[in-house]
Structure formats: structure tokens, C-alpha cells
XYZ file of C-alpha atoms in Angstrom:
243
model
C 0.000 0.000 0.000
C 1.396 3.362 -0.928
C 1.925 5.547 2.036
C -0.778 8.090 2.324
C 0.512 11.608 3.687
C 4.372 18.188 9.323
C 5.111 23.721 18.865
C 5.764 24.142 21.747
C 6.318 27.865 22.531
C 5.463 30.686 20.172
C 4.525 28.510 17.248
C 2.670 25.449 18.413
C 3.667 22.238 16.730
C 6.184 23.411 14.128
C 8.873 20.862 13.301
C 12.018 21.431 15.240
C 15.255 19.771 14.399
C 18.129 20.013 16.826
C 20.041 22.879 15.308
C 17.389 23.317 12.576
C 13.737 24.155 12.629
C 11.074 23.847 10.075
C 10.276 21.264 7.530
C 11.244 20.517 4.065
C 13.927 22.985 3.631
C 13.244 23.002 5.241
C 10.353 24.566 5.500
C 8.030 22.462 7.122
C 6.558 22.025 10.324
C 6.861 19.854 13.186
C 7.575 21.004 16.724
C 9.105 24.202 17.859
C 11.717 24.651 20.526
C 10.260 26.302 23.621
C 13.037 28.873 23.649
C 13.197 30.007 20.047
C 11.077 30.401 16.954
C 11.863 27.613 14.476
C 13.805 28.170 11.290
C 13.411 25.998 8.197
C 15.372 22.765 8.520
C 17.462 22.962 5.449
C 18.154 26.527 6.452
C 20.564 25.295 9.107
C 23.988 23.811 9.080
C 24.317 20.164 10.124
C 24.350 19.689 13.879
C 27.338 18.048 15.575
C 25.488 14.777 16.047
C 24.724 14.350 12.355
C 25.655 10.949 10.998
C 26.778 10.575 7.411
C 26.935 7.259 5.637
C 26.349 5.553 2.351
C 22.879 4.172 1.790
C 23.307 0.450 2.270
C 20.035 -0.657 3.868
C 18.665 -3.985 2.724
C 15.649 -3.805 0.457
C 12.203 -4.736 1.766
C 10.632 -7.725 0.114
C 8.333 -6.652 -2.699
C 6.710 -8.262 -5.685
C 8.073 -5.592 -7.976
C 11.122 -3.363 -8.039
C 11.430 0.439 -8.154
C 12.177 2.108 -11.501
C 15.592 1.784 -13.134
C 18.130 3.980 -11.373
C 16.411 3.701 -7.965
C 17.230 1.475 -4.993
C 14.774 0.232 -2.374
C 15.940 0.549 1.244
C 14.811 -0.171 4.760
C 15.975 3.017 6.457
C 17.478 2.744 9.979
C 14.622 5.001 11.171
C 12.250 2.168 10.316
C 10.585 3.300 7.102
C 10.904 1.876 3.588
C 11.715 4.176 0.692
C 13.103 4.178 -2.847
C 15.826 6.719 -3.640
C 18.174 7.204 -6.598
C 21.071 4.755 -6.606
C 24.316 5.997 -5.101
C 22.827 8.746 -2.923
C 24.287 9.223 0.562
C 22.343 9.471 3.810
C 22.558 12.007 6.630
C 20.408 12.400 9.732
C 19.648 15.273 12.076
C 17.971 14.883 15.460
C 14.413 16.151 15.820
C 12.346 17.209 18.829
C 9.334 15.403 17.380
C 9.120 11.851 16.136
C 11.931 10.188 14.240
C 15.175 11.843 13.159
C 15.090 13.973 10.025
C 16.610 11.895 7.216
C 18.277 13.474 4.176
C 19.411 11.566 1.094
C 21.733 13.520 -1.226
C 23.259 13.046 -4.628
C 27.038 12.846 -4.788
C 27.250 16.386 -6.173
C 24.962 17.685 -3.416
C 22.632 19.491 -5.811
C 19.719 17.089 -5.277
C 18.139 15.941 -2.046
C 15.211 14.011 -0.591
C 14.195 14.830 2.980
C 11.918 12.671 5.155
C 10.559 13.566 8.589
C 7.540 13.185 10.850
C 5.099 16.085 11.126
C 3.665 17.276 14.463
C 0.603 19.092 13.160
C -2.734 17.283 13.059
C -3.070 17.540 9.270
C -1.006 18.370 6.178
C -3.051 21.546 5.625
C -2.402 22.772 9.167
C 1.302 22.056 8.773
C 1.528 24.233 5.672
C -0.538 27.002 7.272
C 1.943 27.084 10.142
C 4.920 27.153 7.822
C 3.512 29.846 5.549
C 2.617 32.107 8.483
C 4.754 35.154 9.291
C 5.988 33.419 12.438
C 8.208 30.992 10.536
C 11.376 32.226 8.752
C 11.713 31.259 5.095
C 14.841 30.704 3.000
C 16.171 33.696 1.078
C 14.191 34.271 -2.121
C 11.368 31.919 -1.078
C 8.442 32.050 -3.487
C 5.475 29.668 -3.373
C 4.478 28.459 -6.832
C 1.576 26.174 -5.942
C -0.130 24.428 -3.050
C -2.583 21.626 -3.803
C -4.486 18.872 -2.087
C -3.304 15.515 -3.409
C -5.387 12.364 -3.337
C -4.088 9.912 -5.876
C -2.380 6.515 -6.007
C -3.063 5.953 -2.321
C -1.450 9.213 -1.192
C -3.684 11.667 0.646
C -2.126 14.963 1.617
C -0.991 18.358 0.359
C 1.874 19.282 -1.961
C 3.633 22.642 -2.127
C 5.931 23.679 -4.962
C 8.306 26.579 -4.371
C 11.653 28.106 -5.322
C 14.354 29.696 -3.165
C 17.548 31.581 -3.963
C 19.580 29.625 -1.420
C 19.295 27.042 1.335
C 21.604 27.375 4.302
C 23.943 24.417 4.606
C 23.390 23.474 0.952
C 25.633 24.259 -2.050
C 25.183 27.437 -4.069
C 23.605 26.124 -7.269
C 21.541 29.189 -8.133
C 17.787 28.925 -7.633
C 16.513 25.798 -5.880
C 13.257 24.156 -6.959
C 11.335 22.133 -4.368
C 8.302 19.850 -4.149
C 7.251 19.344 -0.522
C 4.503 16.827 0.226
C 2.941 16.232 3.645
C 0.614 13.276 3.969
C -1.137 10.841 6.289
C 0.497 7.429 6.066
C -0.604 3.852 6.721
C 0.135 4.159 10.453
C -2.148 7.192 10.800
C 0.768 9.598 11.361
C 1.664 12.611 9.242
C 4.980 12.563 7.362
C 6.709 14.874 4.916
C 8.839 14.030 1.906
C 10.482 16.920 0.060
C 12.469 16.771 -3.174
C 15.096 19.447 -3.963
C 17.021 20.214 -7.137
C 18.276 23.022 -9.370
C 15.545 25.114 -10.983
C 17.730 25.616 -14.061
C 16.959 22.174 -15.501
C 13.195 22.228 -15.086
C 10.885 20.442 -12.656
C 10.669 16.897 -14.001
C 13.576 15.464 -12.003
C 12.338 16.735 -8.633
C 8.807 15.484 -9.315
C 10.003 12.061 -10.430
C 12.166 11.632 -7.326
C 9.293 12.762 -5.090
C 6.615 10.517 -6.587
C 8.916 7.496 -6.602
C 9.811 8.048 -2.938
C 6.128 8.497 -2.062
C 5.097 5.432 -4.009
C 7.514 3.178 -2.130
C 7.277 4.834 1.287
C 6.105 2.572 4.106
C 6.080 3.936 7.683
C 7.906 2.296 10.617
C 6.265 -0.853 11.955
C 3.935 -1.212 8.972
C 3.620 -3.779 6.209
C 2.971 -2.218 2.811
C 2.572 -3.888 -0.575
C 4.635 -2.768 -3.522
C 3.021 0.151 -5.369
C 1.345 -0.195 -8.708
C 3.338 0.882 -11.753
C 1.524 4.230 -11.767
C 2.127 4.894 -8.081
C 5.819 5.512 -8.548
C 5.479 7.488 -11.738
C 5.064 11.182 -12.424
C 1.333 10.646 -12.855
C 0.832 11.338 -9.150
C -0.454 14.868 -9.567
C -2.830 17.083 -7.578
C -6.458 16.166 -8.087
C -8.257 18.878 -6.156
C -8.142 22.645 -5.996
C -5.626 24.667 -4.043
C -6.475 25.709 -0.512
C -5.931 29.067 1.115
C -3.030 29.254 3.502
């Protein structure tokens, strides 16, 4: 089954990473530190306790395999996911739920981020993030925000660009798809896909929808997705909502 799909103190329930704040870039939400307003996750440098390693997790059993160029892994945080072959893995501690997990390409110009969301719904998570209380990356501009209910994924997807992301290489404008969704275990998760805006949006969308299609939350048993679940056909099916 495809995973269906982010505080304490001034901003209740925004995602807080130790040394980061925010969600996908990290814009998102999840739980704020009582002593400081959260900043977007990817807007922070790695904390001292970050672990960096090659992705070597053993694949979960499945009747089918992910698309060519992708590898299926059982992440140490307990979830299953498919990411591009050869990407490295880095984690950052979080004050809510599991650690924030980042998978990056060797050149560092592409990334997938996975974390657990504290808000009660994907819509509420994005409302929190888009409020004036949460800092945004330099040059942040929202392109779209849609409800998504397709291929077993139920949540909301935001598309945006940013001039830079703190702790990430200077590649010019970043293009991001950030999806927050309710999964098979009833919890809310976020998966965000980052890449250079200069080469279009197809790569980021393909990485996102493949990761979503193969995502299975910790402690759950999920069947392999259908062929369409891990393709770029997973697009918004309902109108945008007001943040």
C-alpha cells in the first residue's frame, strides 16, 4: 500500500530539528523549541550529532522493483523508501518523532528529505509554515499548493523556489516539491524533493513521486506500489487551498 501523507512555545507544533527548525527545507513544520522560533530545517547547518553514511540498507521484500536507477531501502529510522542509486544518507535529530533523514546526490545538488510532522493535518502544517511566524529561505516564493489524493497518497503538496538554502551548495535557484501526507500508520509525514531550478521540474517530481510510491512507515507492512504509483502521474487532483 502506498503511504498516504508536518510547537511548543510561540509557534505550536512546528517541526524542530536540533540545530534546525522547520520542515522541508526546510520549510516544514513539526515542533518548535520552547526557547526560540523555528527556522526551516534545510536553512541550518548540520548539527554536531549528524551521521553521514552511504545508503546500504537492505531492500524490503516486494513483488516488484522500483524504476531503473532507484534502490529500495529499509531506512534505519524504520521506514521503507526508494531513492536514486548511489545517494548518501545524513540524519539530524528532531524534537518530534523520528530523526530527520536526508538523502543527497554525490554532487549535493539534489536531495530528498523525510521527517515526521507534528501538526494534526497536512493543511495545518503548511498554514503554520507559511505564516509570518516561521522564517523562510532567502528568495522563497510559493508556486503552488494543492491537495493531493491519488495513487493511495492523501495529503498536500507545495511547490516553491528559493535563492539559497543554508547548509546546501550554491547552485543558483533551488526548486522544491514538498509533500505532507497521512500514512498507513495514521501519522503525518513529509517528503520533500530538492534540485536546481535551471533544468526544469521533471527530475524533482520524479524523485518525489517514486519516494512516495515506495514509502512505508515504521512498523507497517505495505505492498509494492502499482506501476503508476511511482510514476510522475501522481499529480494534484483537487483545488488549491488558502493558507
